[in-house]
């Protein structure tokens, strides 16, 4: 498995502001991902965080709204920009480990936008 | 985006009963994974399946990778109160290309166990 930490664990933010979420892994990993889990829903992939290059976004997610950084193989950030109440969700990072890149998840960041 | 069809959506059972849940997909996956999520936590990997037909156990949990590679089931035997949580299936494509490593999740099964 992997030891994955996220900061902050939760936050309450005002509409129109931005929040940057950090994800730290205990050892180097090739693959890192960011997911969104809306209240009472399943997980939806936002993007793949690529080290040294731009993130790869899924349909419905754009870089201007969710800029991602991946400066090295143990760290990534996701920014939720110009927030609205619809952005209230749990944001989770995950890393691929093992021969088949099984994904292990961080504890999540619980975001509430007022 | 694409989602897996997971059922049932919720289950209310007595302690000691067995539980079964399943996932189906219209597309093929190379790997099936089952996760459990408890309140305030991220999903925790329970079982990973890598080959069609594979049957794998982890304690009281047993999961199978369907022959068609489009479905999987998870069984929990002799349930206990700490089994409470949301169980998610996820399909993963591990072939090359832009889909590599990405997970597609089912809607989740909410399990409640009455003592």
Short mmCIF file of C-alpha atoms in Angstrom, two decimals:
data_model
loop_
_atom_site.label_atom_id
_atom_site.label_comp_id
_atom_site.label_asym_id
_atom_site.label_seq_id
_atom_site.Cartn_x
_atom_site.Cartn_y
_atom_site.Cartn_z
CA UNK A 1 0.00 0.00 0.00
CA UNK A 2 1.06 3.63 0.35
CA UNK A 3 0.94 6.30 3.01
CA UNK A 4 -0.85 9.27 1.48
CA UNK A 5 -1.66 12.51 3.26
CA UNK A 6 -3.81 15.40 2.13
CA UNK A 7 -4.00 18.98 3.37
CA UNK A 8 -6.29 20.48 4.39
CA UNK A 9 -8.52 17.70 5.66
CA UNK A 10 -11.52 20.02 5.41
CA UNK A 11 -12.31 23.64 4.68
CA UNK A 12 -15.21 26.02 4.40
CA UNK A 13 -14.73 28.63 1.72
CA UNK A 14 -16.55 31.60 0.31
CA UNK A 15 -17.95 31.72 -3.20
CA UNK A 16 -15.49 33.13 -5.73
CA UNK A 17 -12.34 32.19 -3.83
CA UNK A 18 -9.84 29.43 -4.63
CA UNK A 19 -8.46 26.58 -2.55
CA UNK A 20 -5.30 24.57 -3.14
CA UNK A 21 -5.25 20.98 -1.89
CA UNK A 22 -1.96 19.18 -1.33
CA UNK A 23 -1.26 15.47 -1.69
CA UNK A 24 1.95 13.96 -0.29
CA UNK A 25 3.05 10.34 -0.76
CA UNK A 26 5.60 8.49 1.38
CA UNK A 27 7.63 7.29 -1.61
CA UNK A 28 8.00 7.98 -5.32
CA UNK A 29 5.13 6.96 -7.56
CA UNK A 30 4.65 7.29 -11.27
CA UNK A 31 0.89 7.67 -11.38
CA UNK A 32 -1.13 10.14 -9.35
CA UNK A 33 -4.78 10.96 -9.86
CA UNK A 34 -7.33 13.43 -8.53
CA UNK A 35 -10.97 12.46 -7.95
CA UNK A 36 -14.10 14.30 -6.90
CA UNK A 37 -16.83 12.72 -4.79
CA UNK A 38 -19.95 14.82 -4.64
CA UNK A 39 -22.25 14.39 -1.61
CA UNK A 40 -23.76 10.92 -1.56
CA UNK A 41 -22.17 10.03 -4.89
CA UNK A 42 -19.45 7.84 -6.28
CA UNK A 43 -15.96 8.95 -7.31
CA UNK A 44 -15.31 10.71 -10.60
CA UNK A 45 -11.84 11.12 -12.04
CA UNK A 46 -10.84 14.76 -12.56
CA UNK A 47 -7.39 14.33 -14.04
CA UNK A 48 -4.14 12.40 -14.12
CA UNK A 49 -1.29 14.39 -12.59
CA UNK A 50 1.77 13.96 -14.79
CA UNK A 51 5.20 14.69 -13.38
CA UNK A 52 6.98 17.33 -15.41
CA UNK A 53 4.13 17.97 -17.83
CA UNK A 54 0.59 19.24 -17.94
CA UNK A 55 -2.13 17.16 -16.29
CA UNK A 56 -4.50 15.11 -18.44
CA UNK A 57 -8.10 16.12 -17.78
CA UNK A 58 -11.23 14.04 -18.13
CA UNK A 59 -14.25 15.16 -20.05
CA UNK A 60 -16.10 17.87 -18.15
CA UNK A 61 -13.04 19.12 -16.25
CA UNK A 62 -10.78 21.94 -17.45
CA UNK A 63 -7.43 23.30 -16.42
CA UNK A 64 -8.70 26.81 -15.73
CA UNK A 65 -11.09 25.47 -13.09
CA UNK A 66 -8.87 22.72 -11.65
CA UNK A 67 -5.20 23.58 -12.20
CA UNK A 68 -2.90 20.78 -11.09
CA UNK A 69 0.80 20.78 -10.30
CA UNK A 70 3.11 17.77 -10.02
CA UNK A 71 6.60 19.08 -9.30
CA UNK A 72 8.05 15.69 -8.32
CA UNK A 73 7.18 12.02 -7.85
CA UNK A 74 5.87 12.36 -4.28
CA UNK A 75 3.76 15.53 -4.37
CA UNK A 76 0.87 17.09 -6.23
CA UNK A 77 -1.59 19.93 -5.75
CA UNK A 78 -5.11 20.49 -7.03
CA UNK A 79 -6.60 23.98 -7.01
CA UNK A 80 -10.34 24.52 -7.10
CA UNK A 81 -10.71 27.97 -8.67
CA UNK A 82 -13.47 30.55 -8.48
CA UNK A 83 -15.51 28.27 -6.28
CA UNK A 84 -19.29 28.01 -6.22
CA UNK A 85 -21.52 25.93 -3.91
CA UNK A 86 -21.64 23.24 -6.61
CA UNK A 87 -17.95 22.60 -5.93
CA UNK A 88 -18.76 21.35 -2.43
CA UNK A 89 -17.38 17.82 -2.52
CA UNK A 90 -14.72 15.52 -1.21
CA UNK A 91 -11.54 15.76 -3.27
CA UNK A 92 -9.28 12.71 -3.18
CA UNK A 93 -5.86 11.96 -4.56
CA UNK A 94 -4.75 8.46 -5.38
CA UNK A 95 -1.52 6.79 -6.43
CA UNK A 96 -0.80 3.70 -8.46
CA UNK A 97 1.34 1.03 -6.82
CA UNK A 98 2.23 -2.57 -7.51
CA UNK A 99 2.65 -4.60 -10.65
CA UNK A 100 -0.80 -3.64 -11.90
CA UNK A 101 -0.84 -0.07 -10.56
CA UNK A 102 -3.58 -0.74 -8.04
CA UNK A 103 -4.76 2.60 -6.74
CA UNK A 104 -4.54 3.67 -3.12
CA UNK A 105 -6.39 6.72 -1.90
CA UNK A 106 -5.63 9.56 0.44
CA UNK A 107 -8.06 10.47 3.23
CA UNK A 108 -9.71 13.20 1.18
CA UNK A 109 -10.35 16.92 1.57
CA UNK A 110 -13.90 17.89 2.49
CA UNK A 111 -14.75 21.19 0.87
CA UNK A 112 -17.84 23.25 1.63
CA UNK A 113 -18.47 26.38 -0.41
CA UNK A 114 -20.90 28.93 0.98
CA UNK B 1 -18.67 9.75 -17.81
CA UNK B 2 -18.98 6.02 -17.89
CA UNK B 3 -20.05 4.29 -14.71
CA UNK B 4 -20.35 0.71 -13.70
CA UNK B 5 -23.75 -0.63 -12.71
CA UNK B 6 -23.46 -1.72 -9.10
CA UNK B 7 -26.23 -3.40 -7.14
CA UNK B 8 -27.83 -3.36 -4.75
CA UNK B 9 -27.70 0.33 -3.85
CA UNK B 10 -28.15 -0.46 -0.17
CA UNK B 11 -28.49 -3.43 2.15
CA UNK B 12 -29.79 -3.71 5.70
CA UNK B 13 -28.79 -7.02 7.26
CA UNK B 14 -28.46 -8.75 10.61
CA UNK B 15 -25.10 -9.55 12.08
CA UNK B 16 -23.98 -12.98 10.98
CA UNK B 17 -25.70 -12.90 7.60
CA UNK B 18 -23.86 -13.22 4.31
CA UNK B 19 -23.80 -10.34 1.82
CA UNK B 20 -23.46 -10.34 -1.94
CA UNK B 21 -23.08 -7.39 -4.30
CA UNK B 22 -22.11 -7.15 -7.95
CA UNK B 23 -21.00 -4.87 -10.74
CA UNK B 24 -21.57 -5.01 -14.46
CA UNK B 25 -20.17 -2.99 -17.32
CA UNK B 26 -20.74 -2.58 -21.00
CA UNK B 27 -16.99 -2.54 -21.63
CA UNK B 28 -14.11 -4.81 -20.75
CA UNK B 29 -11.70 -4.11 -17.91
CA UNK B 30 -8.33 -5.69 -17.30
CA UNK B 31 -8.53 -5.36 -13.52
CA UNK B 32 -11.43 -5.23 -11.10
CA UNK B 33 -11.03 -3.76 -7.65
CA UNK B 34 -13.28 -3.56 -4.62
CA UNK B 35 -13.01 -0.72 -2.12
CA UNK B 36 -14.65 0.10 1.20
CA UNK B 37 -15.23 3.66 2.33
CA UNK B 38 -16.12 4.60 5.88
CA UNK B 39 -17.40 8.03 6.93
CA UNK B 40 -14.69 10.68 6.83
CA UNK B 41 -12.19 8.41 5.12
CA UNK B 42 -10.90 7.72 1.64
CA UNK B 43 -11.68 4.37 -0.03
CA UNK B 44 -9.58 1.44 1.18
CA UNK B 45 -8.63 -1.32 -1.26
CA UNK B 46 -10.09 -4.69 -0.20
CA UNK B 47 -9.45 -7.01 -3.12
CA UNK B 48 -7.89 -6.70 -6.58
CA UNK B 49 -8.65 -9.17 -9.41
CA UNK B 50 -6.38 -9.50 -12.44
CA UNK B 51 -7.60 -12.39 -14.59
CA UNK B 52 -10.94 -13.40 -16.03
CA UNK B 53 -12.47 -16.14 -13.88
CA UNK B 54 -10.20 -15.39 -10.93
CA UNK B 55 -11.66 -16.03 -7.49
CA UNK B 56 -9.84 -14.31 -4.62
CA UNK B 57 -10.43 -14.24 -0.87
CA UNK B 58 -9.36 -11.83 1.83
CA UNK B 59 -10.56 -13.12 5.18
CA UNK B 60 -14.36 -13.16 5.11
CA UNK B 61 -14.40 -11.42 1.73
CA UNK B 62 -14.47 -13.27 -1.59
CA UNK B 63 -14.53 -11.64 -5.00
CA UNK B 64 -14.63 -12.98 -8.54
CA UNK B 65 -13.62 -11.52 -11.90
CA UNK B 66 -16.26 -12.49 -14.47
CA UNK B 67 -15.34 -14.65 -17.44
CA UNK B 68 -16.48 -11.96 -19.89
CA UNK B 69 -14.32 -9.36 -18.05
CA UNK B 70 -17.43 -7.19 -17.84
CA UNK B 71 -18.55 -8.06 -14.33
CA UNK B 72 -17.47 -8.87 -10.80
CA UNK B 73 -19.05 -9.79 -7.50
CA UNK B 74 -18.10 -9.42 -3.85
CA UNK B 75 -19.33 -11.65 -1.05
CA UNK B 76 -18.97 -10.99 2.66
CA UNK B 77 -19.60 -13.96 4.91
CA UNK B 78 -20.78 -13.83 8.52
CA UNK B 79 -21.12 -10.05 8.60
CA UNK B 80 -20.15 -8.09 11.71
CA UNK B 81 -20.98 -4.50 12.74
CA UNK B 82 -17.61 -3.17 11.58
CA UNK B 83 -18.47 -4.22 8.01
CA UNK B 84 -20.69 -1.13 7.85
CA UNK B 85 -19.67 1.27 5.11
CA UNK B 86 -19.97 1.95 1.41
CA UNK B 87 -18.52 -0.65 -0.93
CA UNK B 88 -17.40 0.42 -4.40
CA UNK B 89 -16.39 -1.67 -7.35
CA UNK B 90 -13.95 -0.18 -9.83
CA UNK B 91 -12.75 -1.27 -13.22
CA UNK B 92 -9.27 -0.45 -14.40
CA UNK B 93 -7.78 -0.57 -17.86
CA UNK B 94 -4.17 -1.60 -17.67
CA UNK B 95 -3.41 -1.77 -21.33
CA UNK B 96 -1.47 1.04 -22.95
CA UNK B 97 -2.87 4.29 -24.19
CA UNK B 98 -4.62 7.25 -22.62
CA UNK B 99 -6.88 5.10 -20.44
CA UNK B 100 -3.98 3.45 -18.65
CA UNK B 101 -4.46 3.19 -14.91
CA UNK B 102 -7.72 5.12 -14.76
CA UNK B 103 -10.48 3.79 -12.53
CA UNK B 104 -14.17 3.78 -13.35
CA UNK B 105 -16.33 3.41 -10.26
CA UNK B 106 -19.68 1.85 -9.53
CA UNK B 107 -22.32 3.84 -7.69
CA UNK B 108 -21.60 2.09 -4.41
CA UNK B 109 -23.49 -0.26 -2.07
CA UNK B 110 -24.35 1.12 1.37
CA UNK B 111 -24.14 -1.70 3.91
CA UNK B 112 -25.82 -1.47 7.30
CA UNK B 113 -25.36 -4.30 9.78
CA UNK B 114 -27.72 -4.55 12.76
CA UNK B 115 -26.20 -6.20 15.85
#
